Amino acid sequence: MARSGTSMDTLHLILFVLWTLSRYSLSSQVRQEFEVLEEQPVNVTIQDINDNPPAFDQEAVYKVDISEDIPKGSYIKGVSATDGDSGQNANLRYSLVSGNSLGWFAISENSGLVTSAAELDREKASQIVLNISAKDQGLQPRISYTKLIVNITDVNDQIPTFTQNTYHVSLVEHSPVGSELVVLSATDSDLGSNGTIRFSFDTETPVSVQNQFRLDAISGRLSSATELDREEESSYLLYIKATDAGTPPLYSNCKVNITLKDVNDNSPVFYPVQYFANVKENEPSGSFVSVVTASDPDLGRNGTVKYAISAGDSYKFHINSNSGKITTLVPLDREEKTAYQLQVSATDGGGLRSHTHAIVTITVIDTQDNPPVFSQNEYSFVMFENVAIDSIIGTVSATTVDLNTNITYLIASGDQRGLFDVKRGTGQIIASGVIDREEQAFYQLTVVARSGEVTGEAVVNITVKDLNDNAPRFIHAVEHVSAVENWAAGLHIFQAKASDPDEGTNGMIVYSLKQNPKGLFHIHEKHGLISLTGPLEVTTSSYQLEVVASDLGVPQRTSSFILTISVYDVNDNAPVFDQLSYEVTILESEPVNSRFFKVEASDKDSGLNGEIVYDITSGNTNDVFGIFPDGQLYIKADLDREVQDRYSLLVVAKDRAVEPLSASVNVTVLLDDVNDNRPLFNSTNYVFHFEEERERGSLVGRVFAEDKDFGPNCEVRYSFETPQLNFELNAITGVLTSTLQFDRESLMRQRGASVLKFKSTYKTSTTTHRSSPKTFTRAQSLNPHQI
């Protein structure tokens, strides 16, 4: 405005001078010269001041939801601001002011494009509030602020975790059904179904054990489902699984060791119940009579047994309370009494007494008495298991020298389960129950022969021979194993293991494959080792084999299980682009954040090994381009063909494996010109000196303008702003020629000056531009005189 004021003062001064000269009747030539000066235009240039702050498109707040598993470099959100100023005052730079303490995000200084700079973790922070500034580049810059709220959505990347790997709990046996053992606890930092945990028994826990406990799937409360008896099973090992409800679900395992505490719930039990002993008369006191035995399955003090004579001639006999050994207290006299019968009781440390007493029959014999004598001190019989009841196993026989004496037989010990019996009069030992070799293969019985009051005894050994009554048995009906696609042929991937309680060939196992997809597997007949015969195909996600175990008995017995082999991908394929190179042409006026081309690569691997992320590694001058995770290229900053018209980008496609493979491709981006540059004269004023009396068509001078655009946009055409009768301007070359012969003196008389002033303009093929320079042509004579 100061410049404008000065120009007005000058104009006023000129008018005053003209008025004064007119008063003094100056010559018309002088007046004409001043009139020309009076017609000169006054140019007023208004310079911009930085009086407008940047204004964001969304003044309040930007919001975006993103998944926590997006790869590094992914597009998050673009913020944009405008500035009403011009030049450097409107040249904006963006930055993250605060909220990025974790370093997860980055912003393009030029475009305001926010991208991920690191791997995100919703479990660390589920919402990030980024404070973003836009700052112009004026001498006294102005700054505006906005917020970008990034809500990070959950993916199922957290495994449920038990608070303990192993729980040790105890329970008193015979506790009521439903008694609580422990409440299991597991945590999962994921959200929603991804963090919802359900508890269950793992397959490693046998079904028979699972049935004895109840596990609440939601609360994790573990309780008893039956009344547990320590004497049947003193401890249990449970495998528990915590699984989330994500897709696919994640899980972890823990172990629960359960120990049952003993209660005194068992009374001592005698076996055998009847004892027979022969004692010669007049044997000294302290002579051995017999030993009674009672057992109590309780623990510690509850299972400690004490013996006592509860009925009979206790003044003549003594029993060791700890060992149950009975001895005489006095010598015995056969003439006084030929037989004694003692009743022995057993009491445990908790005060429980045996329900059935032991009966000890003691016969006093003299030197003339002859106890029954067995034909053998020890008998040995062999039998097959599972024989029919009442089948004869063998016969024992005893004799006595006494006349007219009947001998009877009974089994005194060795048959606590009552599987055998002896015929009282004949001594034939028979089967009275089902005899299973796998439960017990050898028995040793004590058989007593009784003749009158005296007895004799013999040992009977019974060996039970095997029959092929058991099929081989696998631990689990279904097994799982993982394999990798590029494993070599011959590699062992699993060992089948079956057991057969039979003996000999009945228990010898051979393995075979009943179901063998594509013949890709082989099993060792004896060892059960399963190996590969060829490479597995990752396109077939799993294979199922039926493994058969057969014994060598007659008849042959078999069993089988299903082995599922899951095939996992190996990162053996690098990404491959669908073209060897790319070339794309875009307008230099394409706006920031616009997508303009997509590169595409494929990877034959699966899972993370086949997931591809893209990056621009070179050629991206001033970071003007970006690339989305799907290979879509976009513009990050303003383009200018006049600054750079060609970019050779190197784009890398990399898979997401632990040890990633990559491929690269050249993407040539050509910027197509738009008419965004005005032609500029190489001078703001042209002054040409032209000699008078020159012929028509003579060269006066040349004007020249240049346009930085390309093609038709830079082709300049010249013209006069107003028609000129005296000159001709070549529209293409800018050459100025005369259209008549000038006379300097004539010009002075007509115009008061030898100066001709006019304006020329220029235009491109698409746009006419009118901010043009002034052109002055001064005619001059051949002599040096010049007005």
PDB file of C-alpha atoms in Angstrom, residues 382-386 436-442 462-472 499-509 550-555 557:
ATOM      1  CA  VAL A 382      -0.049-126.630  34.762  1.00  0.00           C
ATOM      2  CA  MET A 383      -3.374-125.435  33.421  1.00  0.00           C
ATOM      3  CA  PHE A 384      -4.744-123.203  30.650  1.00  0.00           C
ATOM      4  CA  GLU A 385      -6.464-119.996  31.573  1.00  0.00           C
ATOM      5  CA  ASN A 386     -10.213-119.637  31.172  1.00  0.00           C
ATOM      6  CA  ASP A 436      -7.156-115.309  33.908  1.00  0.00           C
ATOM      7  CA  ARG A 437      -3.437-115.592  33.308  1.00  0.00           C
ATOM      8  CA  GLU A 438      -3.176-111.854  32.665  1.00  0.00           C
ATOM      9  CA  GLU A 439      -4.387-111.208  36.217  1.00  0.00           C
ATOM     10  CA  GLN A 440      -2.171-113.809  37.851  1.00  0.00           C
ATOM     11  CA  ALA A 441      -0.062-116.458  36.177  1.00  0.00           C
ATOM     12  CA  PHE A 442       1.101-118.447  39.222  1.00  0.00           C
ATOM     13  CA  ILE A 462      -0.251-123.999  39.878  1.00  0.00           C
ATOM     14  CA  THR A 463       1.065-122.401  36.667  1.00  0.00           C
ATOM     15  CA  VAL A 464      -1.535-120.846  34.380  1.00  0.00           C
ATOM     16  CA  LYS A 465      -0.696-121.105  30.665  1.00  0.00           C
ATOM     17  CA  ASP A 466      -1.663-118.468  28.173  1.00  0.00           C
ATOM     18  CA  LEU A 467      -4.408-118.564  25.607  1.00  0.00           C
ATOM     19  CA  ASN A 468      -4.656-115.918  22.901  1.00  0.00           C
ATOM     20  CA  ASP A 469      -7.593-114.192  24.563  1.00  0.00           C
ATOM     21  CA  ASN A 470      -6.318-110.620  24.242  1.00  0.00           C
ATOM     22  CA  ALA A 471      -6.020-108.497  21.135  1.00  0.00           C
ATOM     23  CA  PRO A 472      -3.190-105.960  20.847  1.00  0.00           C
ATOM     24  CA  SER A 499       0.659-103.853  23.918  1.00  0.00           C
ATOM     25  CA  ASP A 500      -0.652-107.401  24.273  1.00  0.00           C
ATOM     26  CA  PRO A 501      -0.725-108.979  27.763  1.00  0.00           C
ATOM     27  CA  ASP A 502      -0.607-112.473  26.293  1.00  0.00           C
ATOM     28  CA  GLU A 503       2.710-114.283  26.288  1.00  0.00           C
ATOM     29  CA  GLY A 504       4.833-115.917  23.667  1.00  0.00           C
ATOM     30  CA  THR A 505       3.592-115.701  20.125  1.00  0.00           C
ATOM     31  CA  ASN A 506       0.172-114.723  21.502  1.00  0.00           C
ATOM     32  CA  GLY A 507       1.738-111.484  22.671  1.00  0.00           C
ATOM     33  CA  MET A 508       4.069-110.859  19.749  1.00  0.00           C
ATOM     34  CA  ILE A 509       2.837-107.950  17.613  1.00  0.00           C
ATOM     35  CA  SER A 550      -1.858-108.097  14.877  1.00  0.00           C
ATOM     36  CA  ASP A 551      -0.571-110.759  17.262  1.00  0.00           C
ATOM     37  CA  LEU A 552       0.851-114.087  16.097  1.00  0.00           C
ATOM     38  CA  GLY A 553      -1.482-116.247  18.137  1.00  0.00           C
ATOM     39  CA  VAL A 554      -4.059-118.736  16.962  1.00  0.00           C
ATOM     40  CA  PRO A 555      -6.602-117.453  16.348  1.00  0.00           C
ATOM     41  CA  ARG A 557      -6.316-111.069  17.054  1.00  0.00           C
TER      42      ARG A 557
END
